[in-house]
GROMACS .gro file of C-alpha atoms in nm:
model
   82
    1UNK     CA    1  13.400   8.875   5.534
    2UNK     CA    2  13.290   8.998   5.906
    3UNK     CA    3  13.358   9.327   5.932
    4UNK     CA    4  13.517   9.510   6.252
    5UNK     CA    5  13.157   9.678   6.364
    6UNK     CA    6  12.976   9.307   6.371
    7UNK     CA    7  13.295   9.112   6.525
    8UNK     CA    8  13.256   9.360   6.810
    9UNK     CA    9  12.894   9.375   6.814
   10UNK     CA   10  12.914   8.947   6.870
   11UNK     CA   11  13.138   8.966   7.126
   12UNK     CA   12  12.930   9.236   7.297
   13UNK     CA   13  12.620   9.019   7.306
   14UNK     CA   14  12.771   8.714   7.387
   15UNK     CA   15  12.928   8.869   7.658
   16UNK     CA   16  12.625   9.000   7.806
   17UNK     CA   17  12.482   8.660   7.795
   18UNK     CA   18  12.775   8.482   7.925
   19UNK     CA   19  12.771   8.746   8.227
   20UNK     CA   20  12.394   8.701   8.307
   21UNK     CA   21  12.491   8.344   8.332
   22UNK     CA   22  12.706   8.377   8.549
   23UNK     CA   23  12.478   8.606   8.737
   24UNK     CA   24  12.219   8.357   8.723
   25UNK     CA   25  12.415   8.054   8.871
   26UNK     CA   26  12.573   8.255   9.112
   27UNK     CA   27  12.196   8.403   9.244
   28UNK     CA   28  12.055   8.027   9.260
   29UNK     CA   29  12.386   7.905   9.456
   30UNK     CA   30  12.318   8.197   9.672
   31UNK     CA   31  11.974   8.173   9.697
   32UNK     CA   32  11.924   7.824   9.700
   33UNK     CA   33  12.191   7.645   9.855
   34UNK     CA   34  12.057   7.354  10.045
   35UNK     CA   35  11.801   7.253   9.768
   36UNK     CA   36  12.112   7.245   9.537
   37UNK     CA   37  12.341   7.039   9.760
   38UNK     CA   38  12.072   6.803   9.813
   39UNK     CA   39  12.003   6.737   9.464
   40UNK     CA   40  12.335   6.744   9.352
   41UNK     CA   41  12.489   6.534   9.631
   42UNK     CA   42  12.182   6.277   9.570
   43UNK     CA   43  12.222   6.329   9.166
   44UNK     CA   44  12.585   6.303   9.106
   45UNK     CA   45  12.649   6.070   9.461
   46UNK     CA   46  12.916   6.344   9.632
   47UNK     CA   47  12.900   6.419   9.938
   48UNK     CA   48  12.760   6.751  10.042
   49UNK     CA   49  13.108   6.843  10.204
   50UNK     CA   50  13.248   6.862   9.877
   51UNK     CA   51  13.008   7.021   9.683
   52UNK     CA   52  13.075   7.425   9.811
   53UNK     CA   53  13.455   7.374   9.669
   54UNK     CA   54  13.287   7.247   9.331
   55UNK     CA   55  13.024   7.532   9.287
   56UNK     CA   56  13.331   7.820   9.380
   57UNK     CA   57  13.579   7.613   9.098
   58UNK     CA   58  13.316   7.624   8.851
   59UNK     CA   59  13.214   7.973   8.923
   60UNK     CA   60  13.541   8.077   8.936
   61UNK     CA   61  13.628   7.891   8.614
   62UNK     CA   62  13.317   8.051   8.434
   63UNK     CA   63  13.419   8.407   8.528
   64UNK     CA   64  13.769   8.393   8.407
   65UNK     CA   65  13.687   8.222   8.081
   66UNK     CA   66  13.356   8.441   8.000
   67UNK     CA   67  13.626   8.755   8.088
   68UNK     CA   68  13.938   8.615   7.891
   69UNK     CA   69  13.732   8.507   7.585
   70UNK     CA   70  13.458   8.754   7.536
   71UNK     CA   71  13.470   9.053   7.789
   72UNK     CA   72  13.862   9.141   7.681
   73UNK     CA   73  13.817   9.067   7.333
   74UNK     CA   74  13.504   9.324   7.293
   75UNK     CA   75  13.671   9.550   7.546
   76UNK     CA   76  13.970   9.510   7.236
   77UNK     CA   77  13.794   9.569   6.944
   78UNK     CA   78  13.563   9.927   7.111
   79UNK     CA   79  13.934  10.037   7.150
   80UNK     CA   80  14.015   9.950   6.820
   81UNK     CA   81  13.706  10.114   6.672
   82UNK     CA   82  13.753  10.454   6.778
   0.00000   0.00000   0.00000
Protein backbone atom coordinates (compact mmCIF):
# COMPACT_ATOMS: atom_id res chain seq x y z
CA UNK A 1 0.00 0.00 0.00
CA UNK A 2 1.38 3.72 -0.93
CA UNK A 3 1.73 5.45 1.94
CA UNK A 4 0.73 9.30 2.50
CA UNK A 5 4.65 10.58 2.43
CA UNK A 6 5.24 8.81 -1.26
CA UNK A 7 1.60 9.75 -2.73
CA UNK A 8 2.68 13.31 -2.01
CA UNK A 9 6.17 12.96 -2.90
CA UNK A 10 4.68 11.64 -6.73
CA UNK A 11 2.57 14.29 -7.10
CA UNK A 12 5.34 16.72 -6.15
CA UNK A 13 7.63 15.48 -8.89
CA UNK A 14 5.26 15.07 -11.43
CA UNK A 15 4.20 18.36 -10.89
CA UNK A 16 7.46 19.86 -11.29
CA UNK A 17 7.80 18.12 -14.52
CA UNK A 18 4.44 18.89 -15.80
CA UNK A 19 5.24 22.71 -14.93
CA UNK A 20 8.69 22.77 -16.72
CA UNK A 21 6.67 21.57 -19.59
CA UNK A 22 4.69 23.92 -19.69
CA UNK A 23 7.53 26.30 -19.22
CA UNK A 24 9.25 24.79 -21.99
CA UNK A 25 6.44 25.04 -24.68
CA UNK A 26 5.51 28.26 -23.62
CA UNK A 27 9.54 29.61 -24.00
CA UNK A 28 9.74 27.95 -27.66
CA UNK A 29 6.19 29.59 -28.65
CA UNK A 30 7.69 32.69 -27.33
CA UNK A 31 10.89 32.38 -28.60
CA UNK A 32 10.31 30.84 -31.71
CA UNK A 33 7.20 31.79 -33.19
CA UNK A 34 7.56 32.07 -36.89
CA UNK A 35 9.73 28.84 -37.22
CA UNK A 36 6.77 27.13 -35.38
CA UNK A 37 3.94 28.51 -37.50
CA UNK A 38 5.78 27.63 -40.49
CA UNK A 39 6.28 24.15 -39.68
CA UNK A 40 3.16 23.60 -38.19
CA UNK A 41 1.01 25.37 -40.80
CA UNK A 42 3.16 23.33 -43.56
CA UNK A 43 2.99 20.00 -41.19
CA UNK A 44 -0.54 19.81 -40.13
CA UNK A 45 -1.90 22.05 -43.53
CA UNK A 46 -3.64 25.10 -41.23
CA UNK A 47 -3.29 28.13 -42.01
CA UNK A 48 -0.96 30.32 -40.05
CA UNK A 49 -4.02 32.60 -39.03
CA UNK A 50 -5.25 29.94 -37.01
CA UNK A 51 -2.46 28.59 -35.45
CA UNK A 52 -1.88 31.56 -32.42
CA UNK A 53 -5.64 30.54 -31.16
CA UNK A 54 -4.38 26.77 -31.18
CA UNK A 55 -1.01 27.27 -29.30
CA UNK A 56 -3.06 29.73 -26.41
CA UNK A 57 -6.02 26.62 -26.21
CA UNK A 58 -3.45 24.14 -25.75
CA UNK A 59 -1.42 26.16 -23.39
CA UNK A 60 -4.22 27.14 -21.65
CA UNK A 61 -5.58 23.56 -21.54
CA UNK A 62 -2.10 22.26 -20.24
CA UNK A 63 -2.00 24.75 -17.36
CA UNK A 64 -5.36 24.06 -15.96
CA UNK A 65 -5.05 20.30 -16.18
CA UNK A 66 -1.23 20.11 -14.87
CA UNK A 67 -2.85 22.59 -11.85
CA UNK A 68 -6.23 20.61 -11.29
CA UNK A 69 -4.55 17.16 -11.40
CA UNK A 70 -1.18 17.44 -9.85
CA UNK A 71 -0.42 21.01 -8.41
CA UNK A 72 -3.87 20.91 -6.09
CA UNK A 73 -3.62 17.43 -5.28
CA UNK A 74 0.15 17.79 -3.79
CA UNK A 75 -0.79 21.23 -2.54
CA UNK A 76 -3.72 18.66 -0.66
CA UNK A 77 -1.82 16.08 0.67
CA UNK A 78 1.44 18.83 2.32
CA UNK A 79 -1.76 20.12 4.10
CA UNK A 80 -2.76 16.90 5.07
CA UNK A 81 0.71 15.89 6.26
CA UNK A 82 1.28 18.37 8.82
Amino acid sequence: MITLIELTEFFGWASLLNLGMLTFASLLLILMRPYMMAMHSKLLSIPESDLNTIYINYLASYKILTFVFMVMPYLALKIMGQ
